[in-house]
């Protein structure tokens, strides 16, 4: 067998296998009588290793055989493939956050009472992980429920100096009349608009879309 | 795969045998009628006996009546646009007879086609009424030809698709191990506007129930309430005065005082004064030995 | 960014991803401000494609993006990596798939009408499980039968970028070419006409009528 041909078969097999292959396994790809000698295989592997010099992958011999792998040097880019994509927050989460900001310190039960529906533990967990809220105490009633309040991180995320910079409740109730320049220079808003087409499949797309509509509506005199 | 091939070959020879009996193609006659379980079956022209096994193979080989008709037409090198209906019908009926003897439930579709063929044949036999212009009534074969052609193109398309390079059969995805690296979780961006819109909704809903009429204190007070709660504990007494920051000025002191009063009203804190004009202490109500979870 | 560096990152990412990557996904591997232009990416992909000339793998653009794959020429060896032979699909399945690909959206009844035989539920189930087809809607007729169409996965599986890359359908020849002489091939017909013109009609009448009914019924989706 032509050595180029052998090399190609070995390369194709190693890359298609998805796991390391031993010399025996590589030999077994060939029919009886056509099987390459060990030295032929080894020199094909050697050549493949050298060919990788300028490439993004390398050929490694590990305990269970030979395998191609992405070079370590490119890991910072390649590993972004597995970054968890941002999903939109649900309306329930945003409502919970808003109530925690305006009615803090507040328990989950009180939020549920106002919203009329249960607040899932996941929502609270997400808000805690994001460090937008924290437990500031416990209400001394049976079960000692946690009291939540917002954090400095929350203020920073929304470009606020103090909670007082949030619009008063009366304005919220008439949000349509809310001055548009309040939101004009929020950098995040642009990000969301730019990113919108990518979340087309997202379950919460509707919410976003309706928020967008409202916003656009506000902007149109 | 080889099994399927040989069974197809069996049917080819078996079909050729039938053809020999009906169309008289002499070169086919010395072939065995069919191979069943490796044994050659001799053709018995008297009653056209087909072993049950062979018939099943036959039924599997043809994808229905249109496929069988196409086979009959192709085998005789006939133009699909010019089918000798009488002859094809006769051959088709031979197959139907064979099927009927064995597996009637499998051949319903074939019988419908037989009826269609007989109908075409009968319409062709009828003398054309004088005065009816050519083509006005249409060739009775037209519908059959249309269906045959339609079926044939998708039969061909199916074969074409099967010859496309297929993942896992002809081409294999190339893959290397993913590098070990930290996976980052990207948090979604939220605008303040979204949060406020959410609040507006929830207030609108709550307003519908009168007992939920939500009155909100100035936000600075609510914020201060959180901060005070966070700075005191159940284990120790905090001196009242330490909660105030003089640098904040009169306004700040008022906010703190309102926050403390609100906290007391909501029984979130207790104010304790052990002696007249003595220091006032602030404490989270409840047992002293309980740890504040946080 | 150096074009060799870009090329290496793209190669490493495509091979590590385990599924095809779009230009957008490749762009997203880079931090804001370092993202390559479309043309740069395209030319990196072009070079990678050319580099494969003498190798065991090739770069292919399919429906959901770019992927490296072992060349078809090496399938006889590569396929020995797996004990199981690839499944060969039945003609019934392939014909059903072909109709769904070329005539989508299409109902099962319409497929049965063209093929002249019933389509087994197993075939539809297998195609759905392979994710080659999906329900794209329902026809608004009694029973609201499902309308089927093919998926990206189908195109990817058959090495296609778009449905336009499917082999062209055979043309339908014009029915005007039908032989004018209805009776030229009917030696026995003459006999019957000469003998019993009226009886011939009677004998087959019932069968014909019922066949017509059945057929018309079939045609209604």
Coordinates of C-alpha atoms in Angstrom, one line a residue, chain B residues 4 7-8 10-12 14-15 18 50-68 92 95-111 151, chain C residues 90-92 115 117-118:
Chain B
X4 CA -31.7 -9.0 0.8
X7 CA -33.9 -12.6 -2.0
X8 CA -34.4 -10.0 -4.7
X10 CA -35.0 -15.0 -6.2
X11 CA -37.9 -12.9 -7.0
X12 CA -36.3 -11.7 -10.2
X14 CA -39.4 -16.1 -10.0
X15 CA -40.9 -13.2 -11.8
X18 CA -44.1 -16.0 -14.5
X50 CA -46.0 -20.3 -5.7
X51 CA -44.7 -21.4 -2.4
X52 CA -45.9 -19.1 0.4
X53 CA -42.4 -18.1 1.3
X54 CA -41.7 -16.9 -2.2
X55 CA -44.9 -14.9 -2.3
X56 CA -43.9 -13.1 0.8
X57 CA -40.6 -12.2 -0.7
X58 CA -42.5 -11.1 -3.8
X59 CA -44.8 -8.8 -1.7
X60 CA -41.8 -7.3 0.0
X61 CA -40.0 -6.7 -3.2
X62 CA -42.7 -4.6 -4.8
X63 CA -43.7 -1.3 -3.1
X64 CA -47.3 -1.7 -4.1
X65 CA -49.3 -1.9 -7.3
X66 CA -47.7 1.0 -9.1
X67 CA -44.3 -0.5 -8.5
X68 CA -45.5 -3.8 -9.9
X92 CA -51.1 -8.0 -13.6
X95 CA -49.9 -11.8 -10.1
X96 CA -53.1 -10.9 -8.3
X97 CA -54.4 -14.4 -8.7
X98 CA -51.2 -15.6 -7.1
X99 CA -51.6 -13.3 -4.2
X100 CA -55.2 -14.0 -3.7
X101 CA -54.6 -17.6 -3.1
X102 CA -52.4 -16.8 -0.1
X103 CA -52.4 -13.4 1.6
X104 CA -55.5 -11.6 0.7
X105 CA -55.1 -9.1 3.5
X106 CA -51.9 -7.9 2.0
X107 CA -53.2 -7.3 -1.4
X108 CA -56.1 -4.9 -1.0
X109 CA -54.2 -2.1 -2.7
X110 CA -53.3 -4.4 -5.5
X111 CA -57.0 -5.2 -6.0
X151 CA -44.7 7.4 -8.6
Chain C
X90 CA -35.9 0.0 3.1
X91 CA -37.3 1.3 -0.2
X92 CA -40.6 2.1 1.6
X115 CA -47.1 5.6 -3.7
X117 CA -49.8 1.8 -0.7
X118 CA -50.2 2.5 3.0

